[in-house]
XYZ file of C-alpha atoms in Angstrom:
768
model
C 92.954 94.813 76.892
C 90.162 97.564 75.796
C 89.300 99.216 79.390
C 91.550 98.163 82.159
C 94.754 99.758 82.851
C 92.832 103.071 81.010
C 92.039 106.135 82.580
C 88.555 106.758 81.887
C 86.740 109.376 83.583
C 84.133 108.913 86.461
C 81.004 107.503 85.515
C 79.390 109.661 88.031
C 81.600 112.782 87.415
C 79.132 114.814 85.621
C 76.037 114.126 87.529
C 78.689 115.285 90.731
C 80.099 118.246 89.321
C 76.811 119.754 88.196
C 74.912 119.456 91.539
C 72.317 116.685 90.712
C 70.441 115.565 93.651
C 72.418 112.301 93.797
C 72.790 112.538 98.179
C 70.889 110.943 101.088
C 69.604 114.762 101.936
C 68.513 115.519 98.206
C 66.669 112.629 98.099
C 64.652 112.741 101.536
C 61.105 113.353 101.645
C 59.925 117.175 102.030
C 57.433 115.961 104.566
C 59.954 113.768 106.613
C 60.313 114.824 110.672
C 63.037 116.168 111.541
C 64.954 114.387 114.378
C 67.383 115.483 116.693
C 69.399 114.039 119.557
C 70.283 115.344 122.919
C 73.784 114.458 123.557
C 75.460 114.296 127.149
C 77.606 117.442 128.730
C 78.673 114.808 130.909
C 81.932 112.125 130.265
C 80.445 109.770 132.383
C 77.878 109.821 134.461
C 74.578 107.988 135.732
C 70.854 109.869 134.690
C 69.180 110.008 137.750
C 66.130 111.764 136.254
C 65.204 112.892 133.125
C 61.797 114.814 132.379
C 60.528 115.487 129.055
C 56.955 116.456 129.577
C 57.887 119.970 128.838
C 59.310 119.165 125.523
C 56.580 117.127 124.400
C 54.472 120.239 124.702
C 56.429 122.098 122.057
C 53.848 122.760 118.993
C 55.368 120.626 116.212
C 56.932 117.431 118.262
C 55.708 114.643 117.461
C 57.419 112.050 119.867
C 60.446 112.164 122.250
C 62.288 109.146 123.062
C 64.704 108.241 126.274
C 66.151 105.055 127.714
C 62.620 104.485 129.126
C 60.702 104.401 125.774
C 63.677 101.799 123.656
C 64.321 98.209 123.527
C 67.086 97.580 126.054
C 69.236 95.397 123.714
C 73.060 95.439 123.459
C 74.647 95.407 120.017
C 77.760 96.939 118.244
C 77.874 99.622 115.994
C 80.813 98.341 114.414
C 80.181 97.578 110.472
C 81.957 93.899 110.211
C 80.954 90.275 109.187
C 79.236 87.927 111.270
C 79.968 87.002 114.212
C 80.795 90.846 114.684
C 84.283 90.969 115.835
C 83.424 94.035 118.189
C 81.975 93.550 121.628
C 78.135 93.921 121.887
C 78.261 96.807 124.297
C 76.268 99.666 123.098
C 72.419 100.357 123.942
C 70.090 102.710 121.846
C 69.380 104.852 124.390
C 71.051 104.073 128.021
C 70.858 105.386 131.654
C 74.626 105.712 131.491
C 76.483 107.907 129.568
C 80.048 107.226 128.923
C 81.361 110.393 126.908
C 80.372 113.949 126.083
C 78.290 113.944 123.107
C 76.813 110.018 124.326
C 73.461 110.089 123.167
C 70.371 110.592 126.067
C 67.078 111.394 124.168
C 65.602 111.555 120.639
C 63.160 114.190 119.815
C 61.038 114.236 116.554
C 59.278 117.276 115.232
C 57.655 118.775 112.155
C 60.602 121.283 111.385
C 63.952 121.839 112.880
C 63.000 124.784 114.860
C 60.558 122.911 117.281
C 62.855 120.111 117.403
C 65.627 122.691 118.578
C 63.248 124.150 120.806
C 62.310 121.142 122.661
C 65.616 119.637 123.077
C 66.264 122.775 125.619
C 63.233 121.611 127.364
C 64.467 118.182 128.543
C 65.707 118.669 131.641
C 68.114 115.914 132.998
C 69.792 115.211 136.300
C 73.088 113.530 136.075
C 74.986 111.464 139.054
C 78.920 112.242 137.926
C 80.871 109.102 137.924
C 85.128 108.280 138.102
C 86.584 109.435 134.988
C 88.614 107.078 132.949
C 90.862 109.583 130.851
C 94.158 108.023 130.858
C 94.543 104.879 128.882
C 97.762 103.720 130.529
C 95.522 103.544 133.846
C 92.429 102.474 132.446
C 92.680 98.727 133.511
C 93.165 99.838 137.017
C 90.242 102.227 137.282
C 86.257 101.067 137.728
C 84.792 99.824 134.965
C 82.959 101.781 132.442
C 80.599 99.078 131.468
C 79.514 97.066 134.532
C 76.364 96.127 132.913
C 75.887 92.159 132.948
C 74.172 92.201 129.253
C 77.191 93.133 127.127
C 78.684 90.198 125.506
C 81.123 89.265 122.988
C 80.604 86.998 120.135
C 84.247 86.739 119.206
C 87.040 86.013 121.598
C 89.524 88.800 121.847
C 89.952 89.120 125.530
C 86.968 90.990 126.032
C 87.523 91.941 130.038
C 84.769 94.794 130.659
C 85.353 94.663 134.703
C 89.204 95.475 133.513
C 88.135 98.016 131.213
C 89.725 96.045 128.529
C 87.682 96.150 124.935
C 89.966 93.563 123.455
C 93.645 91.893 123.437
C 95.585 90.653 120.550
C 98.967 88.571 120.836
C 100.762 86.462 118.734
C 104.548 85.413 118.263
C 107.185 83.921 115.822
C 110.372 82.550 117.540
C 111.321 83.731 121.091
C 111.910 87.295 121.457
C 113.227 86.790 125.035
C 115.784 84.254 123.420
C 116.996 86.310 120.783
C 117.089 89.774 122.052
C 120.003 89.408 124.654
C 122.311 88.012 122.126
C 121.946 91.290 119.643
C 124.690 93.610 120.055
C 122.412 96.493 119.062
C 119.310 97.148 120.760
C 116.765 100.044 120.282
C 114.096 100.586 122.359
C 111.353 103.779 122.548
C 107.663 104.631 123.281
C 105.528 105.824 119.961
C 102.296 107.693 120.160
C 99.573 108.877 117.833
C 96.509 110.711 118.437
C 93.120 110.368 117.511
C 91.967 111.914 114.134
C 88.947 112.456 112.225
C 87.654 111.051 109.067
C 86.660 114.713 108.228
C 84.583 113.758 105.117
C 82.564 116.540 103.440
C 79.300 114.851 104.047
C 78.656 113.913 107.719
C 76.270 110.714 108.287
C 72.979 111.087 107.259
C 70.175 108.938 106.987
C 65.910 109.289 106.399
C 63.334 106.197 106.952
C 60.083 105.272 105.757
C 57.676 102.361 105.575
C 57.136 101.140 102.435
C 53.396 100.390 101.280
C 53.746 96.634 102.776
C 54.888 98.200 106.321
C 58.534 97.373 105.851
C 61.492 99.777 107.274
C 63.106 101.642 104.287
C 66.441 103.407 105.567
C 68.086 105.585 102.913
C 71.459 106.262 104.398
C 74.988 107.437 103.633
C 76.624 104.334 104.672
C 79.856 102.173 103.509
C 77.975 98.885 104.823
C 74.473 98.610 103.722
C 74.216 94.731 104.355
C 75.653 95.395 107.780
C 73.667 98.092 108.649
C 70.489 95.714 107.885
C 71.814 93.232 110.162
C 72.773 95.691 112.873
C 69.650 97.367 112.808
C 67.409 94.424 113.233
C 69.432 93.167 115.963
C 69.209 96.518 117.582
C 65.284 97.031 117.228
C 64.567 93.259 117.451
C 63.248 93.315 113.847
C 63.449 90.637 111.223
C 66.126 91.134 108.532
C 62.684 90.590 105.904
C 61.386 93.660 107.178
C 64.155 96.204 106.359
C 65.353 97.516 103.614
C 68.498 99.611 103.130
C 69.567 102.106 100.150
C 72.780 103.587 99.813
C 72.868 107.062 97.322
C 75.969 108.502 96.352
C 78.156 109.228 99.451
C 80.227 112.408 100.168
C 83.451 110.480 101.414
C 83.682 108.017 104.325
C 87.019 107.253 105.231
C 85.742 104.667 107.514
C 83.355 106.909 109.389
C 80.310 105.095 107.466
C 82.019 101.664 108.142
C 79.973 102.363 111.958
C 76.265 102.604 112.338
C 75.514 106.107 113.718
C 72.838 108.137 111.899
C 70.603 105.012 111.074
C 68.863 104.136 114.762
C 67.177 107.580 115.404
C 65.021 108.260 112.239
C 64.377 104.510 112.452
C 63.303 104.367 115.706
C 60.893 107.534 115.233
C 59.430 106.194 111.947
C 58.458 102.846 113.620
C 56.831 104.301 116.232
C 55.172 107.396 114.840
C 54.932 105.590 111.073
C 56.240 108.582 109.590
C 58.684 109.190 107.048
C 62.032 110.799 109.332
C 65.376 111.984 108.900
C 68.351 113.019 110.638
C 72.019 114.123 110.159
C 74.774 114.807 112.026
C 75.965 118.533 112.803
C 79.504 118.616 112.407
C 80.258 119.253 115.827
C 77.945 116.440 116.616
C 80.492 114.362 114.232
C 83.345 114.928 116.249
C 81.676 114.413 119.530
C 79.330 111.432 118.847
C 80.729 109.359 116.102
C 84.082 107.618 115.862
C 87.770 108.882 115.258
C 90.993 107.127 114.692
C 92.094 105.112 117.841
C 94.756 107.275 119.708
C 97.763 104.609 120.490
C 100.791 104.062 122.508
C 103.153 101.445 121.279
C 106.561 100.604 123.110
C 108.995 98.881 120.393
C 111.826 97.159 120.697
C 114.499 96.261 117.793
C 117.515 94.194 118.553
C 120.515 93.742 115.455
C 123.421 93.141 114.621
C 126.148 95.557 113.585
C 125.669 94.793 110.000
C 122.039 95.917 110.145
C 120.636 92.554 110.355
C 117.347 92.638 112.077
C 117.223 89.805 114.614
C 114.014 90.728 116.988
C 111.244 92.743 117.161
C 108.786 93.522 120.045
C 105.832 95.718 119.919
C 103.524 96.205 122.861
C 100.592 98.634 122.463
C 97.718 99.991 124.107
C 94.654 101.116 122.413
C 92.029 104.003 123.156
C 88.997 102.518 122.637
C 87.060 105.087 124.232
C 83.597 104.560 125.492
C 82.886 101.490 122.987
C 84.654 98.785 121.767
C 83.981 99.143 118.143
C 86.714 98.067 115.560
C 88.776 98.051 118.606
C 90.449 94.390 118.526
C 90.691 94.379 114.721
C 92.482 97.567 114.301
C 94.695 96.538 117.046
C 95.348 93.285 115.256
C 96.194 94.942 112.121
C 98.935 97.269 113.793
C 100.768 93.870 113.965
C 99.575 91.318 111.589
C 99.744 93.774 108.331
C 103.127 95.577 109.702
C 105.330 93.002 111.345
C 105.323 90.923 107.810
C 107.126 93.860 106.098
C 110.196 92.428 108.039
C 110.137 88.481 107.419
C 113.793 88.125 107.959
C 114.000 88.467 111.592
C 114.680 85.365 114.306
C 111.685 86.312 116.118
C 108.772 89.174 116.274
C 106.556 89.515 119.076
C 103.136 91.642 119.444
C 101.276 92.264 122.400
C 98.363 94.662 122.499
C 95.200 95.685 124.477
C 92.460 97.865 123.419
C 91.223 99.999 126.752
C 87.968 101.577 127.368
C 88.036 105.174 128.417
C 85.626 108.245 128.637
C 86.642 109.489 125.240
C 84.943 109.671 122.046
C 85.202 105.838 120.621
C 87.713 105.005 118.244
C 86.241 103.648 114.977
C 87.301 102.772 111.463
C 89.449 105.387 109.699
C 91.496 104.761 106.224
C 94.589 102.666 107.228
C 92.790 100.844 109.661
C 95.169 100.382 112.871
C 98.202 99.771 110.035
C 98.772 103.354 110.145
C 99.661 103.591 113.804
C 101.440 100.535 113.801
C 103.879 101.744 110.415
C 104.409 105.154 112.547
C 105.876 103.366 115.570
C 107.878 100.558 113.765
C 109.193 102.463 110.681
C 110.222 105.446 113.426
C 111.958 102.675 115.136
C 113.852 101.147 112.080
C 114.855 104.894 111.507
C 116.359 105.425 114.938
C 117.904 102.057 114.053
C 119.843 103.244 111.152
C 120.611 105.978 113.067
C 122.484 104.126 115.932
C 123.811 101.683 113.363
C 125.047 104.629 111.273
C 123.384 103.245 108.168
C 121.341 104.674 105.629
C 117.651 103.843 106.129
C 116.764 102.807 102.733
C 119.924 100.243 102.778
C 118.715 99.207 106.286
C 115.108 98.248 105.013
C 116.637 96.554 101.650
C 118.666 94.019 103.796
C 115.366 93.156 106.126
C 112.147 93.657 104.192
C 110.165 91.290 102.272
C 111.015 90.947 98.771
C 109.154 89.157 95.611
C 108.710 85.697 95.687
C 109.345 85.478 99.979
C 106.991 84.403 102.518
C 106.788 84.671 106.286
C 105.064 82.327 108.722
C 103.586 85.465 110.686
C 101.458 85.246 107.346
C 100.087 81.924 108.208
C 99.860 82.666 112.081
C 97.853 85.752 111.656
C 95.571 85.249 108.753
C 92.375 82.988 109.301
C 91.826 80.049 107.459
C 95.375 79.982 106.116
C 96.554 76.730 107.005
C 100.198 75.441 106.763
C 100.856 76.302 103.545
C 103.275 79.372 102.922
C 101.698 82.474 101.034
C 104.350 83.841 98.873
C 104.425 87.502 97.810
C 104.840 86.557 94.255
C 103.464 90.161 93.343
C 106.030 92.130 95.452
C 107.432 95.145 93.875
C 108.562 96.734 97.206
C 112.336 96.405 96.637
C 111.444 98.687 93.321
C 109.397 100.995 95.136
C 112.227 101.928 97.221
C 114.736 102.425 94.407
C 112.543 104.120 92.247
C 111.790 106.372 95.150
C 115.167 107.194 96.085
C 115.901 108.223 92.608
C 112.871 110.530 92.137
C 113.836 112.507 95.291
C 117.601 112.281 94.808
C 117.883 110.265 98.028
C 121.518 109.636 97.951
C 122.282 113.138 97.265
C 119.877 114.791 100.059
C 120.736 112.559 102.774
C 124.417 113.387 102.923
C 123.919 116.335 104.609
C 120.865 118.798 105.712
C 120.541 121.963 103.103
C 120.596 124.825 105.474
C 119.754 128.340 104.351
C 119.640 130.971 107.170
C 117.145 129.917 110.159
C 115.624 126.917 107.565
C 117.015 123.950 106.979
C 115.803 120.969 105.074
C 115.946 117.382 105.272
C 114.437 113.936 103.981
C 113.236 110.720 105.533
C 111.578 107.757 104.310
C 109.111 104.598 105.142
C 107.753 101.640 104.046
C 103.970 100.276 104.032
C 101.918 97.351 103.281
C 98.355 97.154 103.706
C 95.739 94.434 102.544
C 93.411 93.442 99.459
C 90.252 92.365 101.309
C 90.017 90.151 104.400
C 91.154 86.510 103.543
C 88.197 83.880 104.481
C 86.263 86.624 106.165
C 84.379 88.847 104.009
C 82.724 87.992 100.381
C 81.039 90.247 97.275
C 78.910 89.025 95.195
C 77.936 90.498 91.505
C 74.737 89.852 88.905
C 74.948 90.469 84.973
C 71.601 90.533 83.292
C 71.795 90.409 79.368
C 68.838 92.757 78.201
C 67.328 93.268 74.575
C 69.771 95.180 72.369
C 72.966 93.720 74.112
C 73.543 95.850 76.888
C 74.271 94.219 80.270
C 72.698 94.993 83.931
C 75.588 94.799 86.450
C 74.077 94.826 89.987
C 76.466 95.045 92.735
C 76.333 95.550 96.661
C 79.687 97.082 97.061
C 79.594 101.124 97.907
C 81.904 104.032 96.000
C 82.490 106.011 98.632
C 83.793 109.054 96.364
C 86.916 106.605 95.335
C 85.454 105.912 91.789
C 84.729 102.437 92.274
C 81.599 102.468 90.048
C 83.793 103.321 87.430
C 86.528 100.915 87.964
C 83.877 97.974 88.482
C 82.120 99.042 85.138
C 85.957 99.035 83.550
C 86.246 94.819 84.800
C 82.888 94.040 83.608
C 83.454 95.927 80.096
C 86.665 94.080 80.211
C 85.358 90.570 81.280
C 82.686 90.864 78.792
C 84.834 92.365 75.718
C 82.247 95.275 75.600
C 82.173 98.703 75.568
C 81.602 100.396 79.237
C 78.489 102.230 77.434
C 77.065 98.624 77.393
C 77.329 98.278 81.276
C 74.481 99.349 83.250
C 75.559 99.807 86.793
C 73.100 99.147 89.883
C 74.584 99.350 93.248
C 73.672 98.662 96.983
C 69.547 98.247 97.407
C 69.594 95.555 99.593
C 66.436 94.110 98.440
C 67.569 94.237 94.902
C 71.600 93.506 94.921
C 73.679 90.467 95.596
C 75.441 90.426 98.874
C 78.381 92.591 99.543
C 80.327 93.274 102.934
C 80.844 96.864 101.923
C 83.552 99.258 101.176
C 86.423 98.795 103.913
C 89.544 96.805 104.301
C 90.829 98.104 100.850
C 88.541 95.455 99.211
C 86.052 96.715 96.752
C 88.351 96.595 93.470
C 89.915 93.410 94.513
C 87.122 91.196 95.761
C 83.990 92.983 94.362
C 86.094 92.944 90.945
C 86.757 89.339 91.195
C 83.042 88.582 91.463
C 82.247 90.562 88.629
C 84.982 88.421 86.597
C 83.120 85.141 87.845
C 79.746 86.624 86.778
C 80.920 87.561 83.766
C 82.451 83.988 82.796
C 79.082 82.546 83.712
C 77.460 84.570 81.544
C 79.635 84.066 78.406
C 79.047 80.429 79.144
C 75.193 80.984 79.438
C 75.435 83.208 76.416
C 77.253 80.377 74.432
C 74.964 77.696 75.710
C 71.773 79.707 74.109
C 73.612 80.602 71.196
C 74.250 76.831 70.328
C 70.858 76.280 70.822
C 69.479 78.751 68.432
C 71.846 77.707 66.033
C 71.229 74.183 66.336
C 75.054 73.421 67.100
C 76.989 72.279 69.752
C 78.540 74.761 72.309
C 82.479 74.236 71.063
C 81.415 75.306 67.546
C 80.089 78.724 68.644
C 82.697 81.826 69.530
C 81.542 84.426 71.846
C 83.614 87.994 70.708
C 81.664 90.606 73.006
C 79.934 92.313 70.257
C 79.683 89.391 68.391
C 78.562 85.727 68.130
C 80.194 83.241 65.783
C 79.097 80.001 64.568
C 82.296 78.083 62.777
C 80.188 75.049 60.855
C 78.284 76.033 59.212
C 79.881 79.668 58.972
C 77.458 82.239 60.625
C 77.233 85.050 62.874
C 74.872 87.337 64.665
C 75.499 90.376 66.549
C 75.168 90.108 70.487
C 72.183 92.901 70.179
C 70.515 90.765 67.518
C 70.843 87.778 69.628
C 69.649 89.405 72.642
C 66.461 90.213 71.243
C 65.727 86.879 69.671
C 66.345 85.482 72.650
C 64.317 87.464 74.716
C 61.259 88.588 72.040
C 61.184 85.527 69.265
C 61.522 81.484 70.106
C 63.261 81.314 72.641
C 62.204 83.461 75.266
C 64.893 83.217 77.379
C 66.667 85.760 80.136
C 69.933 85.323 80.726
C 71.051 86.335 83.967
C 74.296 85.022 86.153
C 75.616 86.123 89.764
C 78.865 85.497 90.258
C 81.018 85.444 93.776
C 84.384 85.892 95.465
C 86.183 85.273 99.169
C 89.645 86.008 99.273
C 91.760 83.120 99.719
C 95.296 84.653 100.704
C 96.893 88.183 101.203
C 97.556 90.359 98.485
C 99.410 93.100 99.668
C 100.086 96.598 97.835
C 103.158 97.911 99.214
C 104.380 101.924 98.908
C 107.851 103.666 99.735
C 107.215 107.107 100.541
C 110.072 109.632 100.745
C 109.437 113.358 102.396
C 111.362 116.398 101.983
C 110.726 118.889 104.605
C 111.715 122.020 105.938
C 112.272 123.282 109.652
C 112.450 126.812 110.870
C 115.044 126.584 113.552
C 113.636 129.938 115.392
C 109.862 128.987 115.548
C 109.712 125.209 114.789
C 107.314 125.380 112.134
C 107.619 122.335 109.836
C 106.871 123.046 106.107
C 106.404 119.855 103.560
C 108.605 120.695 100.466
C 108.395 117.230 98.549
C 106.629 114.066 98.862
C 107.517 111.033 96.370
C 105.241 108.175 96.718
C 105.789 104.783 94.975
C 103.088 102.169 94.842
C 102.877 98.393 94.133
C 99.288 98.028 93.781
C 99.216 95.126 91.107
C 97.779 96.338 87.324
C 95.960 99.600 88.033
C 92.680 99.392 86.678
C 92.416 103.158 86.499
C 95.497 104.761 86.707
C 94.334 108.250 86.929
C 91.829 107.156 89.931
C 94.486 105.156 91.320
C 96.840 108.381 91.180
C 94.464 110.824 92.621
C 93.887 107.956 95.545
C 97.282 108.133 96.261
C 97.620 111.879 96.430
C 94.135 112.199 98.770
C 96.075 109.637 100.807
C 99.244 111.272 101.406
C 97.123 114.371 102.043
C 95.496 112.856 104.932
C 98.967 111.289 106.255
C 100.227 114.802 106.165
C 97.297 115.846 108.260
C 97.952 112.993 110.937
C 101.885 114.473 110.639
C 101.635 117.666 111.419
C 98.139 119.451 111.556
C 95.229 117.571 113.127
C 95.228 117.256 116.464
C 92.814 115.645 119.492
C 93.050 116.785 122.818
C 90.406 116.809 125.774
C 89.689 118.757 128.942
C 89.963 117.731 132.371
C 86.383 116.625 132.367
C 86.481 114.628 129.172
C 85.096 117.297 126.609
C 86.946 116.980 122.970
C 88.492 120.388 122.170
C 88.993 120.254 118.706
C 85.226 119.749 117.661
C 84.664 122.108 114.697
C 86.944 123.245 111.600
C 87.914 126.319 113.546
C 89.741 124.261 115.641
C 90.657 121.365 113.939
C 93.049 121.759 111.507
C 93.161 119.788 108.260
C 95.740 120.586 105.525
C 94.823 122.439 102.666
C 96.359 121.745 99.373
C 99.000 125.045 99.867
C 99.674 123.337 102.982
C 101.158 120.109 101.480
C 104.094 121.273 99.416
C 104.580 118.916 95.939
C 102.800 115.455 96.210
C 104.346 113.033 93.519
C 102.945 109.941 92.760
C 104.274 106.602 90.753
C 102.579 103.664 90.078
C 104.626 100.593 89.429
C 103.672 98.183 86.462
C 102.728 95.167 88.682
C 100.691 92.078 88.305
C 98.964 89.900 91.289
C 97.531 86.716 89.571
C 94.829 86.417 92.237
C 93.570 90.063 91.327
C 91.111 91.073 88.884
C 93.130 91.385 85.632
C 96.265 91.905 88.282
C 94.905 94.324 90.530
C 95.426 94.409 94.069
C 94.074 97.361 96.364
C 95.145 101.213 96.936
C 93.109 102.953 98.743
C 94.624 102.604 102.355
C 98.550 101.744 101.852
C 99.051 105.173 100.559
C 98.464 106.870 103.764
C 100.599 104.699 106.049
C 104.072 105.886 105.341
C 103.694 109.882 105.537
C 103.889 110.403 109.281
C 107.130 108.092 110.083
C 109.213 109.721 106.408
C 108.002 113.116 107.903
C 109.016 112.594 111.231
C 112.412 111.429 110.096
C 112.639 114.202 107.747
C 112.273 116.732 110.444
C 115.336 114.595 112.279
C 117.629 114.717 109.661
C 116.887 118.455 109.019
C 117.347 119.484 112.893
C 118.396 116.270 114.839
C 114.924 116.543 116.453
C 113.472 113.172 116.895
C 109.134 113.608 117.241
C 107.794 110.347 118.716
C 104.607 111.807 119.630
C 101.970 113.127 116.623
C 101.178 115.484 115.640
C 104.679 117.354 115.105
C 103.379 120.587 115.648
C 105.525 123.808 115.461
C 105.527 123.854 119.567
C 106.564 120.170 119.711
C 109.530 120.993 117.585
C 110.303 124.117 119.040
C 110.395 123.057 122.391
C 112.654 119.788 121.375
C 114.991 122.014 119.910
C 115.429 124.255 123.122
C 116.269 121.156 124.935
C 118.630 120.067 122.250
C 120.369 123.519 122.464
């Protein structure tokens, strides 16, 4: 292969590092109205009176909007394929607020100072309502969503009368029959916190009306086509009247899979006819968008004394906050993409519910529920190993899925899978574990913790899988156009959120067409111009969009051969396409692709060759990872210091090994933040305490220790050139591996993240 499995630099790298104006705010019109949002100081209340008259009189203010000025129609902000799997429980503005930071009013002014002044002039009277702050008790509390208009298009047990946003349940075999016969049973409760996406660029959008009166939305989003549909629904506009354009994105991590910043300027532009822009200040990102869902899982494992796991029972509660965005789907991922790791059990059961609370809404974040489920299950597996006095790696090797195996769970939880088993023919998880043990010197370090005075070191491990797109749900398309001089335009609806996806997809197109990368000119994410793509989520871009590109390329090569046969006045089977050259075998003749493209464009044929391909995943193609952590614990302070983390990843054939490795390193860093540093806590009145980077601590490079990543040489026959995904799987093993390393070092088991120094210190005191 000429371009695939090669480490090319990012195609947009120079533009980004030299500060070219490529981001949303760089491109906004200078005369755009500045939009600001008044946010609720109350966690749950009715707005009994709102007076905007003084605000409207502020010089420079163009409009002030409240719930009385906008359409009342329920919708979901979650960017998912239609029919949306999240309940329609949000209104553009409402007379009820459901969390601190909920939107109350919109101000648009000619400058920021006037907009800020007007916000302070709006007088709001609130009638406090009962607070629902404990997810364990949410279903017994008064409803947060009593309104009759809200609805669910997909049936996930939506029961707002009992504060339930969704339920997920499935079972293989009978856990209740198998567990009593297990001589070894381990039962514990595990908790993970809300986690902020903490991307560098906050959510931001500008809007204007084009010369035909259509609404143009330029936004930093992962989901341009979903934005168009969601805006059309919320604003009651036909989709033909909306165009969405995505510039470069300064990070997303799932935060921009939910529609947040787009509504406010769109409303202002539709009402005033003027360009408008809105961006989230960092504090409003914390209070007014979404975070990872906090969760509690009760896990029960049953095994025999030889370490054969017989039954796994997972029961969870998901804090979806004020709105049910991504509630049931992240919860479902915590089961279906986690339990399938252990395919030799006699019985598996998953039960979970996502409940409404008066917290900041939960949403999409890298790992999408699998992260929480993996922490719970893998920590329980490590505790089972301790009970059995067995090496945790050996316990997994006996029970985890291996290459060529399957589990009926895949068919039970994968829509449209049917009865035919899905075999994991490309699974290299066993090799991930073997190689990871070797790299971290597991057998030697696991024998006994290494102690130096008050500091002691330990090692821990975990395994994980994820998905590569959503089988039978999401779709991507790609269009190739052959231009004069022999270069191709590649137009895609996919979005590069900083991952290097544009580079990877250009490599795939170049490989498929047999040309160099400079012959592929990429254009992405303008809903008027490019073919449909579900968006950058579910680890889908390389796998799903990459396969769509190959489909388009195959069709393009057929079209070129057909046109060349007509040009040479011969049959198609007499023509060979070799990338930069076309060969006619009889009579012997040849022509460069550039000459051919010029001739069919300008001379006798006058033909434009353009092809579109598409792809929908039909089966699971999970990537796998084994993660190994070494930490140092200070016995006097409880401080945990990461020393070394080894991640061995099976992502099939990496299209761009360097970019894949960077993805893995970044995911491990985010996982370390979840494990040790990042915390989301609330006051008794429902206010998020950590709402700036002064309080919310994400790890810097010096906080991470050594990170080592190795990509195995794999191949999945369903992926583009053998590739599977890598974007999310790399985060999931970190927290359970770190938690086990802490326990190995000092005997303290942390079951509630993050493992802060205070928690470790207090546990050490209790132990002593």
